[in-house]
Short mmCIF file of C-alpha atoms in Angstrom, two decimals:
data_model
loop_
_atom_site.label_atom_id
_atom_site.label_comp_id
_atom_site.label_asym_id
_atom_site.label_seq_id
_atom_site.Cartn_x
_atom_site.Cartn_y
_atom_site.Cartn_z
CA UNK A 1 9.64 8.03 5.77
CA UNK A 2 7.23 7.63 8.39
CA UNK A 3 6.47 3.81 9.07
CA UNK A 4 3.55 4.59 11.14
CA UNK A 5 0.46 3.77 9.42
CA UNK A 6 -3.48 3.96 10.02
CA UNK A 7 -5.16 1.02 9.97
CA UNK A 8 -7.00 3.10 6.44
CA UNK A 9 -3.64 3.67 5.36
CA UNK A 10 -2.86 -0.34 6.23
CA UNK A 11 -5.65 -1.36 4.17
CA UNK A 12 -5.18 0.67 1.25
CA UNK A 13 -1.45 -0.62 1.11
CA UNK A 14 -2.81 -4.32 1.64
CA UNK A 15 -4.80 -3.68 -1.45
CA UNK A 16 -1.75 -2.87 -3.41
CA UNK A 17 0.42 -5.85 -2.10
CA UNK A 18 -2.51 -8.15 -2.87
CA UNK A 19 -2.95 -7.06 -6.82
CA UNK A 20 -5.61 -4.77 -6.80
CA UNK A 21 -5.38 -2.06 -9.16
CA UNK A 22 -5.94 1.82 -8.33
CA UNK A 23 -8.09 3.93 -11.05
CA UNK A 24 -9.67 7.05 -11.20
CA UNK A 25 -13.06 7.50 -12.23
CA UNK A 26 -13.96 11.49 -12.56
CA UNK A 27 -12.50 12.80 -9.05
CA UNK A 28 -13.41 9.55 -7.04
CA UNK A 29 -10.35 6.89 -6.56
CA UNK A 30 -11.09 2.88 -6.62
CA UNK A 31 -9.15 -0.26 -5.92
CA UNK A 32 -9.96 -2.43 -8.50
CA UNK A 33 -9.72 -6.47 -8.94
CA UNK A 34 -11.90 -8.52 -11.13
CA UNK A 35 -15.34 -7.69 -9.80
CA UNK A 36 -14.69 -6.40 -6.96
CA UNK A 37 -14.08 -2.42 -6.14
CA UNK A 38 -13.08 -0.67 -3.17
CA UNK A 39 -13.63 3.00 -2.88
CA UNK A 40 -10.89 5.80 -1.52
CA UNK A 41 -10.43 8.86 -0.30
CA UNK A 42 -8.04 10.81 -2.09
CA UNK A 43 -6.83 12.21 1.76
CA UNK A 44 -5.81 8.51 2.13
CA UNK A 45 -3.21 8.33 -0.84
CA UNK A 46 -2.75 12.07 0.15
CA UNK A 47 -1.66 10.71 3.59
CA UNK A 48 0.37 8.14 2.13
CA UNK A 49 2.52 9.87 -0.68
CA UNK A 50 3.12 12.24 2.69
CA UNK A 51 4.53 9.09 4.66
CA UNK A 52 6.55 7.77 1.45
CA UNK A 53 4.51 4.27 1.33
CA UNK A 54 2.84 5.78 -1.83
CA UNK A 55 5.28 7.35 -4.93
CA UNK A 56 3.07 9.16 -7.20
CA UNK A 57 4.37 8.91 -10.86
CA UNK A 58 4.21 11.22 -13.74
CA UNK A 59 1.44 9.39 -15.37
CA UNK A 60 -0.49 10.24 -12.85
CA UNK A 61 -0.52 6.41 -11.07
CA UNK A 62 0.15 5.33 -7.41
CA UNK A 63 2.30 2.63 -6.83
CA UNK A 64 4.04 1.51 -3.25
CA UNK A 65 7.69 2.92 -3.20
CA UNK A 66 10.33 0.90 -3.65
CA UNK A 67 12.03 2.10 -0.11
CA UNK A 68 8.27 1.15 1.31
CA UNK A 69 8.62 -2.28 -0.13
CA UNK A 70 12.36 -2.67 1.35
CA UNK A 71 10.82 -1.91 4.55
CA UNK A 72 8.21 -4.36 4.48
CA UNK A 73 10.56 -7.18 3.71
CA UNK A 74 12.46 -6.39 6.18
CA UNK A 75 9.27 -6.31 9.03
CA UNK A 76 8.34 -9.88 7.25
CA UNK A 77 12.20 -11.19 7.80
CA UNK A 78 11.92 -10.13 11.32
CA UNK A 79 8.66 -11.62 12.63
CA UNK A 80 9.37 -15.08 10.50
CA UNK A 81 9.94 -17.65 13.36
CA UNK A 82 13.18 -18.67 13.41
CA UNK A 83 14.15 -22.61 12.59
CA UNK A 84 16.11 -24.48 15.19
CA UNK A 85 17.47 -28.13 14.86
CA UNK A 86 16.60 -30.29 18.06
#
């Protein structure tokens, strides 16, 4: 997996993480959450199946991969200050 990601890419993965849905309408791709709705290039989630942040399943959704997520938890874990007693 490359962990190098656009800042695109960055976004598009922020959607996910933040509960936005991804649909399809005809051949153009949208994030999706209440009201609101983000348009996407399908090079982007192209780009990002590619890096294995995306996993493309057989119904034909994108959802973040669960070795993605692992890896993200682990980035969060490392930048979390750390507590010390005085």
């Amino acid at each position: 997996m490359k962990l190098k990601l656009t800042p695109t890419q960055n976004l598009c993965v922020g959607y996910l993480e933040s509960g936005f849905k991804l649909i399809q309408m005809g051949e153009q791709f949208y994030f999706i959450k209440g009201e609101r709705r983000q348009k996407v290039l399908p090079k982007t989630l192209d780009a990002l199946v590619n890096r294995g942040a995306l996993d493309y399943t057989e119904q034909g959704d994108y959802m973040l991969s669960d070795e993605f997520i692992e890896h993200r938890k682990r980035m969060r874990e490392m930048n979390e200050p750390k507590q010390t007693r005085h």
